[in-house]
Amino acid sequence: MYMVTEYGKFDDAKREYVITNPKTPFPWINYLGNEDFFGLISNTGGGYNFYKDAKFRRITRYRYNSVPMDSAGRYFYVKDGETVWNPGWKPCKTPLDRYECRHGLNYTRITGVKNQVRASVLHFVPLGVQAEIQRLTLTNESAEKKTLKLFSYAEWCLWNAATDGENFQRNLSTGEVEIERLGWTAIYHKTEYKERRNHYAYYSVNCPVNGFDTDRESFVGLYNELSEPQAVLDGRSTDSIAHGWSPIASHFIEVTLAPGESKDYIFVLGYEENEEEKKFVNEEKSASMSHNNGLITSLGEKDHHIINKERAHAIIRRFATVEAVEAAFAELNALWDELLSKYHVESSDERLNRMVNIWNQYQCMVTFCMSRSASFFESGVGRGMGFRDSNQDLVGFVHQIPSRARQRIIDIASTQFPDGGCYHQYQPLTKRGNNDIGGGFNDDPMWLIFGTTAYIRETGDFSILDEMVPWDNEPGSEVSLMEHLRISFDHVVNNVGPHGLPLIGRADWNDCLNLNCFSNDPNESFQTTGNQTEGSKAESLMIAGLFVYCGRQYVELCKAQGERTKEEGLQAEAKRAEGHIDAMCKAVEQFGWDGAWYLRAYDFYGNKVGSHENEEGKIFIESQGWCGMARIGADKGMPEKALDSAAQLLDSEHGMVLNWPAYTTYHIELGEQSTYPAGYKENGGIFCHNNPWVIIAQTEAGRGNDAWTLYRKISPAWIKDQDLHRVEPYVYCQMVAGKEAAKPGEGKNSWLTGTAAWNWLTISQHILGIRPTYEGLMINPCIPSDLKEYKVTRKWRDAEYIITVKNPHGKQHVDQPTVLPYEPGRHEYTIEL
Ligand code: BGC
Ligand code: NOJ
């Protein structure tokens, strides 16, 4: 018999995923913080913290791709007699009598029980605070008095996560700390603080301690592992002061608990910045500090650079009591009540409810905050915010906190070039375009239209169009955002190839289809090499579909704005744009149709990509999705035919693969595309991000049953085999191994993926069919025929709509969508299919 192991389950009432076996098939992580201070935390306490930017402000150290997996984090050790254990099982891996990890919305609670001692740690970042709170509750569940030794552990990163992992000749000599023993005990990390840095980090506990360590070697032992720190084995810390090498922060507390007694400790792991003139406490004070404040520093008496700790003190004081922690935790939960109340569905399908009401929306928030920067698959040093990625992430999030989406749009648009091209990425800390990767990805500009129009439909805030936004952050170069949109649209118009189809540039959405970059040198990056535009015939059908779909959004916007402002030029602009869109549709019908599906591209030489004439890579998903969504060639039945072909050739048990057959040989003229082994990533993997494009195209074709079937195939709530899937069963992953892979169904790259936003758009607006428009709230469901009824509560602008959709006759779509006019207040409607 085939046995399926379950490592955890959903607790919908609490909005948590509960992991009951620490040996998950891969670390299952969560995200703390949703403003500026963030933490990644695995189900065993692994992970790290950073402030705003995972590369430039890394606070604690993490070793990616290490052995054993996930072996750095925030750890607590309990020494009970000769037994040493961790509440999260790792790193000691002492078998626990009970283990539970509850990942909730921006918090995680890890509980371990061993020999009748219970240690439960709640981790979260309070709203408006730049610190992770760790509330540790120790309980003696035995009938005897127990004396325990408790050690905390965090390892500091020397701020820049990239150089921290490479520049050891410097790093191993720069580390500096301060230790402060007031009523609380705080360890400060201040490497480079005396010079160009104005920030420090700290790790405190709200009580006196029996000892501490700040030097890794002293605490762990040079040849020991984190599972056997010498200090813990010895049952006492060494009060070590870090002088270079690897600074850490560890508190040592001895605690005696009566039978049944519980004690709480509040640890704060925080980050603060000081103004230049307020960086240090003054000289005389600093000389006397070490006496009256129990202050010890790496430099001792000679230290002229004692940190001004006012800001940290305020936080440490604020979270001195359990009541304060509880209040801040309640505030975080209330924020999530509010965020999730914007769109809520009630149906008879608990998995649908769970995805829509909790997990999909939660993942959208996380992805919006992180872009692709930091996960267990993204090291936080490689990438900043993607231009296309951030615009897409925005549509998953805009209904939750529209003001943050507004700022994001301005930030993104500010990295655009005057010809409409865009920096492909920018760093969140500086908001500057990233020169390493540069521009030339020809789909990028259209996404700005996609993101901005979604924002205005949600909010009705047309004023964003008048915002003055620079080109490439150059002061003085500002033009209106509306002008940015026009130039974005024209970037495609101005860059078409021999068939009148959009030139692809370095790549379109598919980063690996690099049709102008030929590389035979393994030391080159595919995306930033070459881009031989001279003489290139490389055109993209994906951009063609994107242009038609988002171009129509641009037309609609011009008309709506023209109506509002009575600016005549805008109606003419709409007409002009329509002309280009029609021309593009004709070009696709004439040169982009392969007989039974849409071609994917023409390569540098003008040869077809994604055609039945090709040996491999005969059909690609992106063009079926986008040209299908745009319904190009609808009068000739093209979208329907393309969907049938996709169902026949791309579909599988776990979702639709990106291309078929996957490439088994290297095609230099396709760039990175054929470098992946067959069935993985962009070469025949199930790229969850683009499945929703097909699902939306299916709803546009009125195929509710097909849309629902594909929606469920890639949804985490429907995962059957957690061992096979491996990654978190509560969030989407970027890719699931495709049907030609060695292990079809194995997931990778969880959490940070445009999949979250696209599935949100798909289920909320296209399947359940509740869609904001300029005129009103459109109700246009396209559902499986056996879904008999559901109710959506949608808070939209200053109104609340309660919409009941009834489907007594088992239909798949409405004949005509209804548009409910926008009117503040509460409204109830019932619609029948
Ligand atoms: C590709 C990577 C590429 C990355 C860049 C991914 O989907 O598989 O190889 O470097 O996108 O954004
Ligand atoms: C991941 C990138 O972040 C995204 O921009 C791209 O579209 C996909 N990979 C597909 O290649």
Short mmCIF file of N, CA, C and O in Angstrom, two decimals, residues 11 14-19 29-33 41 101-110 122-124 329 332-333 336 340 358-359 362-363 366 730 751:
data_model
loop_
_atom_site.label_atom_id
_atom_site.label_comp_id
_atom_site.label_asym_id
_atom_site.label_seq_id
_atom_site.Cartn_x
_atom_site.Cartn_y
_atom_site.Cartn_z
N ASP A 11 -5.07 24.88 10.24
CA ASP A 11 -6.02 25.22 11.29
C ASP A 11 -6.66 26.53 10.85
O ASP A 11 -6.17 27.62 11.13
N LYS A 14 -7.75 29.39 13.29
CA LYS A 14 -6.67 30.23 13.81
C LYS A 14 -5.84 30.87 12.69
O LYS A 14 -4.88 31.58 12.97
N ARG A 15 -6.15 30.55 11.45
CA ARG A 15 -5.37 31.01 10.30
C ARG A 15 -3.91 30.57 10.44
O ARG A 15 -2.98 31.37 10.27
N GLU A 16 -3.74 29.30 10.77
CA GLU A 16 -2.37 28.79 10.96
C GLU A 16 -2.17 27.51 10.18
O GLU A 16 -3.13 26.78 9.91
N TYR A 17 -0.93 27.23 9.88
CA TYR A 17 -0.58 25.90 9.41
C TYR A 17 0.20 25.24 10.54
O TYR A 17 1.17 25.82 11.05
N VAL A 18 -0.21 24.06 10.93
CA VAL A 18 0.36 23.42 12.10
C VAL A 18 1.25 22.25 11.68
O VAL A 18 0.77 21.27 11.11
N ILE A 19 2.54 22.37 11.96
CA ILE A 19 3.48 21.31 11.59
C ILE A 19 3.72 20.46 12.83
O ILE A 19 4.03 20.98 13.91
N ILE A 29 8.97 27.31 5.81
CA ILE A 29 9.27 28.59 6.44
C ILE A 29 8.07 29.54 6.51
O ILE A 29 7.01 29.29 5.94
N ASN A 30 8.30 30.63 7.22
CA ASN A 30 7.31 31.70 7.33
C ASN A 30 8.06 33.03 7.34
O ASN A 30 9.29 33.06 7.47
N TYR A 31 7.32 34.11 7.20
CA TYR A 31 7.90 35.45 7.18
C TYR A 31 7.39 36.29 8.34
O TYR A 31 6.18 36.34 8.58
N LEU A 32 8.31 36.93 9.05
CA LEU A 32 7.95 37.83 10.13
C LEU A 32 8.13 39.26 9.62
O LEU A 32 9.10 39.54 8.93
N GLY A 33 7.23 40.13 9.99
CA GLY A 33 7.37 41.54 9.59
C GLY A 33 6.71 41.79 8.26
O GLY A 33 6.74 40.94 7.36
N ILE A 41 11.74 32.52 8.96
CA ILE A 41 11.86 31.55 10.05
C ILE A 41 11.34 30.20 9.60
O ILE A 41 10.24 30.08 9.08
N CYS A 101 4.90 23.32 15.39
CA CYS A 101 5.23 24.65 14.88
C CYS A 101 3.98 25.19 14.22
O CYS A 101 3.42 24.55 13.33
N ARG A 102 3.55 26.34 14.67
CA ARG A 102 2.38 26.97 14.06
C ARG A 102 2.82 28.20 13.31
O ARG A 102 3.24 29.18 13.90
N HIS A 103 2.73 28.12 11.99
CA HIS A 103 3.02 29.29 11.17
C HIS A 103 1.71 30.05 10.98
O HIS A 103 0.75 29.52 10.41
N GLY A 104 1.68 31.29 11.47
CA GLY A 104 0.49 32.12 11.29
C GLY A 104 0.82 33.32 10.43
O GLY A 104 1.87 33.36 9.77
N LEU A 105 -0.03 34.30 10.44
CA LEU A 105 0.13 35.45 9.56
C LEU A 105 1.16 36.41 10.16
O LEU A 105 0.84 37.16 11.07
N ASN A 106 2.37 36.32 9.68
CA ASN A 106 3.51 37.10 10.16
C ASN A 106 3.93 36.76 11.58
O ASN A 106 4.55 37.58 12.27
N TYR A 107 3.59 35.59 12.03
CA TYR A 107 4.15 35.11 13.29
C TYR A 107 4.33 33.59 13.25
O TYR A 107 3.72 32.91 12.42
N THR A 108 5.19 33.10 14.13
CA THR A 108 5.41 31.66 14.21
C THR A 108 5.56 31.30 15.68
O THR A 108 6.20 32.04 16.44
N ARG A 109 4.93 30.20 16.05
CA ARG A 109 5.04 29.75 17.43
C ARG A 109 5.57 28.31 17.41
O ARG A 109 4.97 27.42 16.82
N ILE A 110 6.72 28.15 18.02
CA ILE A 110 7.34 26.82 18.02
C ILE A 110 7.35 26.29 19.45
O ILE A 110 7.78 26.98 20.38
N LEU A 122 7.15 32.30 20.83
CA LEU A 122 6.36 33.05 19.84
C LEU A 122 7.27 34.10 19.20
O LEU A 122 7.89 34.90 19.91
N HIS A 123 7.38 34.07 17.90
CA HIS A 123 8.21 35.03 17.17
C HIS A 123 7.31 35.95 16.35
O HIS A 123 6.47 35.47 15.59
N PHE A 124 7.49 37.24 16.47
CA PHE A 124 6.79 38.18 15.57
C PHE A 124 7.46 39.53 15.61
O PHE A 124 8.26 39.83 16.50
N PHE A 329 0.96 41.90 19.88
CA PHE A 329 0.57 40.72 19.09
C PHE A 329 -0.89 40.84 18.65
O PHE A 329 -1.24 40.53 17.51
N LEU A 332 -1.11 43.14 15.70
CA LEU A 332 -0.73 42.48 14.45
C LEU A 332 -1.90 41.64 13.92
O LEU A 332 -2.23 41.67 12.74
N ASN A 333 -2.52 40.91 14.83
CA ASN A 333 -3.64 40.07 14.40
C ASN A 333 -4.82 40.89 13.92
O ASN A 333 -5.52 40.51 12.97
N TRP A 336 -4.33 41.91 10.42
CA TRP A 336 -4.69 40.85 9.47
C TRP A 336 -6.19 40.64 9.35
O TRP A 336 -6.70 40.34 8.27
N LEU A 340 -7.71 40.98 5.63
CA LEU A 340 -8.42 39.86 5.02
C LEU A 340 -9.91 40.11 4.88
O LEU A 340 -10.62 39.34 4.23
N ILE A 358 -7.31 33.18 3.31
CA ILE A 358 -6.11 33.25 4.15
C ILE A 358 -4.84 33.20 3.30
O ILE A 358 -4.15 34.20 3.13
N TRP A 359 -4.51 32.05 2.81
CA TRP A 359 -3.14 31.80 2.38
C TRP A 359 -2.73 32.50 1.10
O TRP A 359 -1.62 32.97 0.97
N TYR A 362 -2.22 36.11 2.01
CA TYR A 362 -1.03 36.25 2.85
C TYR A 362 0.24 36.19 1.99
O TYR A 362 1.14 37.01 2.09
N GLN A 363 0.28 35.21 1.11
CA GLN A 363 1.46 35.10 0.24
C GLN A 363 1.63 36.33 -0.64
O GLN A 363 2.75 36.76 -0.92
N VAL A 366 3.43 38.93 1.40
CA VAL A 366 4.85 38.60 1.57
C VAL A 366 5.61 38.86 0.27
O VAL A 366 6.68 39.47 0.27
N TYR A 730 1.36 25.32 2.03
CA TYR A 730 0.40 26.41 2.26
C TYR A 730 0.65 27.60 1.35
O TYR A 730 -0.07 28.59 1.41
N TRP A 751 7.34 30.29 -2.16
CA TRP A 751 7.07 31.63 -1.59
C TRP A 751 7.15 32.80 -2.56
O TRP A 751 6.15 33.45 -2.81
#
